[in-house]
């Protein structure tokens, strides 16, 4: 069958694997994993984590890549062709969440960039890293970085697969080298190996706790870049003969190896310097780990700059994939030029990133309590990250499993696969994955409603965990929830209804 006219194709299989693993390996692997592993009890975490990899992660990776490659379309169009308008609606909803996540992911990178500059100029450790980060949040330098980082993304995405491929060929190998340097440094510190035991001594008591499973599942989805249409968009640029089963397995494996190594680097360092890990991803990235690096016997500033540079390039190869997903979707639906789709996503995205980066402080009892941007970021992250990825995974598994028919997809993928998928794959996608995600989501909602079931290890937390310094702004959590839900649902509805795929002509 002919390739759709004008659709670009990856230059090589390596290019695709690097791009997909560059998407997967990001802030999620380097710092969120450590924070989550600590929050959910170290050795209790990786049992659910590996279960999540095999039961949920690898199969959904193959499904998301599979529909992109077989339909040669980005997420909404691929879902429309396989499962009709319901599927298209789901896909647009996920892409609107992708835009929200891109907004704050880039604000995070703007903070990373600012901290990197502080490290290079030698000011990082002057008053302690915590104070430095506080001053970064209260300054307007990150606002400049928001423009710089969106600008870099625009450059890397300007010519589609060509420029993406050129970028990842440099950045992805580089981040492996930097990570390996950090892990060698970490493990050779005094007592460094103790952190390894903490992280990898199984703790079978903790796995009875529902929140540990919930944490591991969300972490796995985010880490593998699932639920935002990114893997579908990237795989839509694969040639028809590509082996998605092998590629999907390989990308998942590389991602989790990187995460594993990052965990070793971070925990060896924390134990060596008896630092208290942080369960907050921001605290871990911007304060605890850099503080640990500051204790290195030599070249601390060099390693700190290296750490932030590593976060920056790993984050950039992820952010380009989050942005490419809606860009590819708009082009497929409306037949727009790349520049037009990119410009639209950027205008909306930059505005959002700026809101998260504005140096406005919230006040509590007359004192500065927290930056408004971080509080908004936390609130948005709670819904867009905590819920949407799993909801998309759940509905996607049901639609592809039952409406399109997983055995149809399986047969299509097996044609090119070196390791063919057996009937077990269908059982996973049709039944096990939907049931498992439903249970995890149900527990999440119960906890959100402050319902506790002790026998199941379920502890109520209340709406959005109920903390946050919203002095006089108590309406904020409710408002953000409303804006998120109303905006994404309405937007997805409109995007599904307007326009048509007519311009695709005979190929459709
Ligand atoms: N996987 C990326 C990370 O670990 C984040 C990401 C999520 C990228 C979803 C694309 C899509 O940081």
Short mmCIF file of C-alpha atoms in Angstrom, two decimals, residues 145-497:
data_model
loop_
_atom_site.label_atom_id
_atom_site.label_comp_id
_atom_site.label_asym_id
_atom_site.label_seq_id
_atom_site.Cartn_x
_atom_site.Cartn_y
_atom_site.Cartn_z
CA UNK A 145 13.56 30.68 30.30
CA UNK A 146 9.95 29.85 29.46
CA UNK A 147 10.44 31.66 26.15
CA UNK A 148 13.85 30.09 25.60
CA UNK A 149 12.58 26.56 26.19
CA UNK A 150 9.45 26.92 24.07
CA UNK A 151 11.71 28.44 21.41
CA UNK A 152 14.05 25.43 21.53
CA UNK A 153 11.08 23.11 21.22
CA UNK A 154 9.91 25.03 18.17
CA UNK A 155 13.34 24.63 16.56
CA UNK A 156 13.52 20.91 17.35
CA UNK A 157 10.01 20.40 15.95
CA UNK A 158 10.30 22.76 13.00
CA UNK A 159 10.86 20.12 10.35
CA UNK A 160 9.11 17.20 11.97
CA UNK A 161 10.88 13.86 12.11
CA UNK A 162 14.03 15.32 10.51
CA UNK A 163 14.73 17.83 13.26
CA UNK A 164 13.42 15.56 16.04
CA UNK A 165 15.75 12.81 14.88
CA UNK A 166 18.75 15.13 14.70
CA UNK A 167 18.03 16.33 18.25
CA UNK A 168 17.60 12.94 19.86
CA UNK A 169 20.70 11.52 18.17
CA UNK A 170 22.76 13.98 20.19
CA UNK A 171 20.77 14.27 23.43
CA UNK A 172 19.75 10.68 24.14
CA UNK A 173 23.26 9.15 24.10
CA UNK A 174 24.51 12.17 26.05
CA UNK A 175 22.01 11.66 28.83
CA UNK A 176 23.03 8.03 29.23
CA UNK A 177 26.65 9.09 29.55
CA UNK A 178 25.83 11.75 32.16
CA UNK A 179 23.62 9.40 34.14
CA UNK A 180 26.31 6.73 34.18
CA UNK A 181 28.83 9.29 35.42
CA UNK A 182 26.48 10.26 38.23
CA UNK A 183 25.78 6.68 39.24
CA UNK A 184 29.47 5.78 39.35
CA UNK A 185 30.10 8.83 41.51
CA UNK A 186 27.14 7.92 43.77
CA UNK A 187 28.04 4.27 44.27
CA UNK A 188 31.67 5.01 45.04
CA UNK A 189 30.81 7.41 47.87
CA UNK A 190 31.21 6.10 51.44
CA UNK A 191 28.08 4.12 52.38
CA UNK A 192 26.70 4.71 48.91
CA UNK A 193 25.74 1.06 48.59
CA UNK A 194 23.37 1.31 51.55
CA UNK A 195 20.96 3.32 49.47
CA UNK A 196 20.87 0.44 47.01
CA UNK A 197 19.76 -1.94 49.76
CA UNK A 198 17.09 0.50 50.88
CA UNK A 199 15.71 0.75 47.41
CA UNK A 200 15.87 -2.92 46.52
CA UNK A 201 15.25 -4.91 49.68
CA UNK A 202 11.74 -6.18 49.09
CA UNK A 203 9.22 -5.09 51.66
CA UNK A 204 6.21 -7.33 51.27
CA UNK A 205 4.21 -5.59 53.94
CA UNK A 206 3.99 -2.38 52.00
CA UNK A 207 2.50 -4.04 48.94
CA UNK A 208 -0.76 -4.58 50.81
CA UNK A 209 -1.24 -0.85 50.68
CA UNK A 210 -3.49 0.32 47.85
CA UNK A 211 -1.83 3.70 47.52
CA UNK A 212 1.49 2.01 46.67
CA UNK A 213 -0.13 0.33 43.66
CA UNK A 214 -1.78 3.52 42.65
CA UNK A 215 1.53 5.36 42.83
CA UNK A 216 3.35 2.68 40.84
CA UNK A 217 0.72 2.61 38.09
CA UNK A 218 0.61 6.38 37.58
CA UNK A 219 4.40 6.53 37.65
CA UNK A 220 4.61 3.79 35.01
CA UNK A 221 2.15 5.51 32.68
CA UNK A 222 3.84 8.86 32.93
CA UNK A 223 7.32 7.43 32.69
CA UNK A 224 6.52 5.49 29.53
CA UNK A 225 4.81 8.56 27.99
CA UNK A 226 1.49 6.73 27.72
CA UNK A 227 -1.99 8.23 27.75
CA UNK A 228 -1.10 11.46 25.95
CA UNK A 229 -1.02 10.20 22.39
CA UNK A 230 2.72 10.75 22.05
CA UNK A 231 3.70 7.20 21.18
CA UNK A 232 0.87 7.05 18.64
CA UNK A 233 2.06 10.25 16.96
CA UNK A 234 5.68 9.05 16.84
CA UNK A 235 4.71 5.59 15.56
CA UNK A 236 2.53 7.15 12.85
CA UNK A 237 5.80 8.12 11.13
CA UNK A 238 6.99 4.50 10.95
CA UNK A 239 6.98 2.62 7.66
CA UNK A 240 4.37 -0.10 7.23
CA UNK A 241 6.87 -2.90 7.73
CA UNK A 242 8.13 -1.70 11.11
CA UNK A 243 8.09 -4.17 14.02
CA UNK A 244 6.17 -2.34 16.74
CA UNK A 245 6.18 -5.26 19.15
CA UNK A 246 9.96 -5.42 19.36
CA UNK A 247 10.37 -1.64 19.29
CA UNK A 248 7.74 -1.08 21.97
CA UNK A 249 9.31 -3.69 24.23
CA UNK A 250 12.77 -2.25 23.66
CA UNK A 251 11.74 1.33 24.42
CA UNK A 252 9.96 0.23 27.61
CA UNK A 253 12.98 -1.75 28.70
CA UNK A 254 15.41 1.11 28.06
CA UNK A 255 13.17 3.54 29.90
CA UNK A 256 12.93 1.40 33.00
CA UNK A 257 16.66 0.63 32.98
CA UNK A 258 17.37 4.33 32.96
CA UNK A 259 14.95 4.86 35.82
CA UNK A 260 16.57 2.03 37.77
CA UNK A 261 20.04 3.54 37.33
CA UNK A 262 18.77 6.99 38.29
CA UNK A 263 17.27 5.49 41.46
CA UNK A 264 20.68 3.98 42.32
CA UNK A 265 22.46 7.29 41.76
CA UNK A 266 20.03 9.25 43.90
CA UNK A 267 19.65 6.84 46.80
CA UNK A 268 23.36 6.07 47.09
CA UNK A 269 24.01 9.78 47.42
CA UNK A 270 21.25 10.36 49.94
CA UNK A 271 22.46 7.54 52.16
CA UNK A 272 26.05 8.54 51.92
CA UNK A 273 25.28 12.01 53.24
CA UNK A 274 22.39 10.94 55.52
CA UNK A 275 20.02 13.25 53.72
CA UNK A 276 16.32 12.94 54.24
CA UNK A 277 14.77 12.05 50.88
CA UNK A 278 11.73 14.04 49.88
CA UNK A 279 8.42 12.62 48.78
CA UNK A 280 7.76 15.81 46.88
CA UNK A 281 9.01 15.67 43.34
CA UNK A 282 9.91 19.35 43.39
CA UNK A 283 11.75 19.06 46.68
CA UNK A 284 13.68 16.07 45.41
CA UNK A 285 14.68 17.66 42.08
CA UNK A 286 15.50 21.16 43.13
CA UNK A 287 16.68 20.82 46.72
CA UNK A 288 17.54 17.35 48.04
CA UNK A 289 19.54 15.96 45.12
CA UNK A 290 21.50 19.19 44.47
CA UNK A 291 22.21 19.44 48.20
CA UNK A 292 23.63 15.93 48.09
CA UNK A 293 25.79 16.83 45.13
CA UNK A 294 27.06 19.81 47.12
CA UNK A 295 28.60 17.33 49.58
CA UNK A 296 30.73 15.63 46.94
CA UNK A 297 34.37 15.62 48.01
CA UNK A 298 35.43 17.25 44.74
CA UNK A 299 33.98 19.12 41.78
CA UNK A 300 30.58 19.61 43.45
CA UNK A 301 29.66 22.62 41.33
CA UNK A 302 30.63 20.77 38.18
CA UNK A 303 28.41 17.81 39.09
CA UNK A 304 25.54 20.11 40.06
CA UNK A 305 25.67 21.86 36.70
CA UNK A 306 25.89 18.44 35.04
CA UNK A 307 22.82 17.24 36.94
CA UNK A 308 20.72 20.22 35.86
CA UNK A 309 21.99 19.93 32.30
CA UNK A 310 21.00 16.26 32.32
CA UNK A 311 17.51 17.18 33.55
CA UNK A 312 17.29 19.83 30.86
CA UNK A 313 18.16 17.64 27.88
CA UNK A 314 16.15 14.69 29.18
CA UNK A 315 13.21 17.04 29.67
CA UNK A 316 13.57 18.60 26.24
CA UNK A 317 13.44 15.28 24.40
CA UNK A 318 10.24 14.58 26.36
CA UNK A 319 8.63 17.98 25.88
CA UNK A 320 9.06 17.82 22.10
CA UNK A 321 7.06 14.60 22.09
CA UNK A 322 4.29 16.06 24.28
CA UNK A 323 3.99 19.00 21.84
CA UNK A 324 4.28 16.90 18.68
CA UNK A 325 1.27 14.87 19.74
CA UNK A 326 -1.33 17.72 19.37
CA UNK A 327 0.60 19.23 16.44
CA UNK A 328 0.41 15.98 14.47
CA UNK A 329 -3.26 15.60 15.43
CA UNK A 330 -4.23 19.09 14.22
CA UNK A 331 -2.42 18.53 10.94
CA UNK A 332 -4.13 15.18 10.37
CA UNK A 333 -7.58 16.57 11.09
CA UNK A 334 -7.46 19.98 9.48
CA UNK A 335 -4.75 19.49 6.86
CA UNK A 336 -2.75 22.42 8.27
CA UNK A 337 0.90 23.16 7.58
CA UNK A 338 3.23 22.13 10.41
CA UNK A 339 4.10 25.77 11.10
CA UNK A 340 0.47 26.70 11.61
CA UNK A 341 -0.32 23.84 13.98
CA UNK A 342 2.91 24.47 15.90
CA UNK A 343 2.18 28.19 16.18
CA UNK A 344 -1.29 27.59 17.62
CA UNK A 345 -0.09 25.07 20.21
CA UNK A 346 2.77 27.38 21.14
CA UNK A 347 0.67 30.48 21.68
CA UNK A 348 -1.62 28.60 24.08
CA UNK A 349 1.28 26.74 25.67
CA UNK A 350 3.49 29.76 26.31
CA UNK A 351 0.60 31.59 27.96
CA UNK A 352 0.02 28.66 30.30
CA UNK A 353 3.71 28.17 31.13
CA UNK A 354 3.97 31.86 32.00
CA UNK A 355 1.12 31.61 34.49
CA UNK A 356 2.93 28.78 36.28
CA UNK A 357 6.22 30.70 36.23
CA UNK A 358 5.01 34.10 37.43
CA UNK A 359 6.85 35.14 40.59
CA UNK A 360 3.74 35.96 42.61
CA UNK A 361 3.83 34.82 46.22
CA UNK A 362 0.78 33.66 48.16
CA UNK A 363 0.49 35.03 51.65
CA UNK A 364 -0.32 33.09 54.77
CA UNK A 365 -0.65 34.96 58.05
CA UNK A 366 0.89 37.99 56.45
CA UNK A 367 4.05 36.04 55.43
CA UNK A 368 5.00 34.71 52.01
CA UNK A 369 3.82 31.10 52.00
CA UNK A 370 4.31 29.66 48.53
CA UNK A 371 4.50 30.90 44.97
CA UNK A 372 1.11 31.00 43.27
CA UNK A 373 2.59 29.24 40.22
CA UNK A 374 3.63 26.14 42.19
CA UNK A 375 0.25 25.93 43.86
CA UNK A 376 -1.54 26.12 40.52
CA UNK A 377 0.93 23.62 39.08
CA UNK A 378 0.21 21.19 41.93
CA UNK A 379 -3.53 21.54 41.45
CA UNK A 380 -3.37 21.00 37.69
CA UNK A 381 -0.93 18.13 38.03
CA UNK A 382 -3.28 16.43 40.45
CA UNK A 383 -5.96 16.13 37.74
CA UNK A 384 -4.07 16.17 34.44
CA UNK A 385 -1.38 13.75 35.61
CA UNK A 386 -3.04 11.91 38.50
CA UNK A 387 -6.27 11.09 36.70
CA UNK A 388 -6.23 11.73 32.98
CA UNK A 389 -3.45 9.31 32.02
CA UNK A 390 -5.13 6.39 33.74
CA UNK A 391 -8.60 7.34 32.47
CA UNK A 392 -7.26 7.46 28.92
CA UNK A 393 -5.50 4.13 29.37
CA UNK A 394 -8.67 2.54 30.71
CA UNK A 395 -11.03 3.75 27.97
CA UNK A 396 -8.45 3.14 25.27
CA UNK A 397 -7.96 -0.47 26.37
CA UNK A 398 -11.72 -1.03 26.36
CA UNK A 399 -12.26 0.60 22.95
CA UNK A 400 -9.33 -1.03 21.18
CA UNK A 401 -9.92 -4.30 23.02
CA UNK A 402 -13.66 -4.65 22.41
CA UNK A 403 -14.79 -2.16 19.75
CA UNK A 404 -11.95 -2.39 17.26
CA UNK A 405 -11.07 -5.87 18.38
CA UNK A 406 -7.69 -6.59 19.91
CA UNK A 407 -7.22 -9.74 17.85
CA UNK A 408 -7.42 -7.66 14.70
CA UNK A 409 -4.67 -5.36 15.93
CA UNK A 410 -2.70 -8.36 17.15
CA UNK A 411 -2.87 -9.99 13.72
CA UNK A 412 -1.77 -6.75 12.01
CA UNK A 413 1.18 -6.34 14.36
CA UNK A 414 2.20 -9.99 14.21
CA UNK A 415 2.71 -9.73 10.45
CA UNK A 416 5.90 -7.78 11.05
CA UNK A 417 6.82 -8.97 14.53
CA UNK A 418 9.88 -11.04 15.32
CA UNK A 419 8.27 -12.10 18.62
CA UNK A 420 4.60 -12.57 17.92
CA UNK A 421 1.91 -11.69 20.42
CA UNK A 422 -0.09 -14.66 21.71
CA UNK A 423 -3.75 -14.77 22.75
CA UNK A 424 -2.63 -13.69 26.26
CA UNK A 425 -2.15 -10.21 24.83
CA UNK A 426 -5.87 -10.00 24.05
CA UNK A 427 -6.78 -11.18 27.55
CA UNK A 428 -4.57 -8.49 29.05
CA UNK A 429 -5.94 -5.62 26.95
CA UNK A 430 -9.59 -6.67 27.03
CA UNK A 431 -9.94 -7.72 30.63
CA UNK A 432 -7.00 -7.48 32.97
CA UNK A 433 -5.88 -3.93 32.16
CA UNK A 434 -9.38 -2.39 32.36
CA UNK A 435 -10.08 -4.17 35.65
CA UNK A 436 -6.76 -3.22 37.21
CA UNK A 437 -6.97 0.45 36.18
CA UNK A 438 -10.60 0.65 37.32
CA UNK A 439 -9.68 -0.62 40.76
CA UNK A 440 -6.81 1.83 41.04
CA UNK A 441 -9.01 4.73 39.93
CA UNK A 442 -11.83 3.71 42.24
CA UNK A 443 -9.47 3.70 45.20
CA UNK A 444 -8.20 7.11 44.15
CA UNK A 445 -11.69 8.54 44.03
CA UNK A 446 -12.65 7.02 47.38
CA UNK A 447 -9.57 8.53 48.98
CA UNK A 448 -10.40 11.84 47.34
CA UNK A 449 -13.85 11.71 48.94
CA UNK A 450 -12.13 11.08 52.27
CA UNK A 451 -13.38 7.52 52.62
CA UNK A 452 -11.09 5.09 54.47
CA UNK A 453 -11.22 1.31 54.33
CA UNK A 454 -8.63 0.05 56.76
CA UNK A 455 -8.71 -3.59 55.73
CA UNK A 456 -7.63 -2.55 52.22
CA UNK A 457 -5.03 -0.08 53.38
CA UNK A 458 -7.09 2.73 51.95
CA UNK A 459 -6.72 6.03 53.73
CA UNK A 460 -8.99 8.95 52.91
CA UNK A 461 -7.18 12.14 52.01
CA UNK A 462 -9.97 14.54 51.17
CA UNK A 463 -10.40 16.63 48.05
CA UNK A 464 -7.00 17.36 46.54
CA UNK A 465 -5.37 16.12 49.77
CA UNK A 466 -6.68 19.27 51.39
CA UNK A 467 -3.36 21.04 52.05
CA UNK A 468 -1.94 24.05 50.29
CA UNK A 469 -1.57 27.56 51.54
CA UNK A 470 -4.69 29.02 50.01
CA UNK A 471 -5.23 31.70 52.59
CA UNK A 472 -8.26 33.65 51.41
CA UNK A 473 -8.10 31.66 48.16
CA UNK A 474 -9.96 28.57 49.35
CA UNK A 475 -11.96 28.57 46.16
CA UNK A 476 -8.82 27.79 44.15
CA UNK A 477 -8.85 23.95 44.28
CA UNK A 478 -12.51 23.83 43.28
CA UNK A 479 -12.03 26.42 40.58
CA UNK A 480 -9.06 24.64 39.02
CA UNK A 481 -10.94 21.36 39.06
CA UNK A 482 -13.86 23.03 37.28
CA UNK A 483 -11.65 24.74 34.72
CA UNK A 484 -9.80 21.53 34.00
CA UNK A 485 -12.85 19.32 33.62
CA UNK A 486 -15.06 21.85 31.83
CA UNK A 487 -12.31 23.04 29.51
CA UNK A 488 -11.03 19.64 28.45
CA UNK A 489 -14.46 18.06 27.97
CA UNK A 490 -15.89 20.98 26.02
CA UNK A 491 -12.73 21.36 23.97
CA UNK A 492 -12.66 17.67 23.09
CA UNK A 493 -16.30 17.77 22.09
CA UNK A 494 -15.75 20.72 19.75
CA UNK A 495 -12.60 19.28 18.21
CA UNK A 496 -14.40 16.03 17.52
CA UNK A 497 -17.40 17.72 15.90
#
